[in-house]
Amino acid sequence: MPAPLRILITLLSLVVLLHTEISAEDALTVIRQRGTLRWGADREGGGPFVFHKPGSPEQLVGFESEIAALIAEHIGVKAEFVQGQWDKLPDMLDRGDFDIVLNGFEYSEERAAIYGTTTPYYLYELQLLVRKDNTSINSWEDLRQHLQQHGGQVSLLGGAAAEYFTTRYFSDNVQLALFDGVTDAMRATELSADNIIANVQDLPIWNFYSNAFPNLRAAGGPVGQGFYVGLTRRSDTTLLAAANAALLKSRQTGQLQNIFARYG
């Protein structure tokens, strides 16, 4: 390789390395200069995470909307919401569309290997739901027997912990109806659409929406505990540290618990 070309490649490599190091160190500086913490979520997913305030469609509420605001306040900026489809949010984070994802993303070792994951801010469980007039399914084992004898589908949010838990429980011997939205999955179960006989839902979502689905009921107790975390780019270590400090402080002062209490 000619010496000038070798020197040029070396210089370009140093520039890329320097840019990467500066980006990691200055994540908070960029956010403070901008004046906003840009957080990504899918408002179509609804409550209790992020949704339009009844009567004020221009205003977003939800416990993750408030968590975004308290992290932004800790940094010294305003929170700026960026809409994205739920399963595309990590890709949008990679692309730089926003700084942090806050939208009911469950902690997993696989995610932690790719993204910065905040300290957990909520312990969730999964709830099996069936139609109220279905008296034969009162547990996961009842569901297994029903699927073996009569067939049927189980609805849930694709890519979420509910999908992982359900496929693991049934060793992949289950037909899943994957939805982009949790309310659509519950409505399809309530209507028995496409032979859907059950839904697996995050418990906070069921607690929030149960009155809106009077023909559904919980079958058995909650299962599959896990944690919700925020996601950052792995290089944004200063932002991750600031988010963790904000969550820790809000937990110590009781602010985080008060937020959750407001949403049941």
XYZ file of C-alpha atoms in Angstrom, residues 17 33 50 69 103 109 126 182 185 254:
10
model
C -12.230 7.067 17.000
C -27.181 22.671 24.336
C -48.154 7.297 27.391
C -40.103 14.738 32.525
C -42.101 2.673 26.687
C -29.717 -9.921 28.759
C -48.105 -11.028 33.027
C -52.267 -4.117 23.217
C -55.118 -7.734 21.043
C -41.212 8.889 46.879
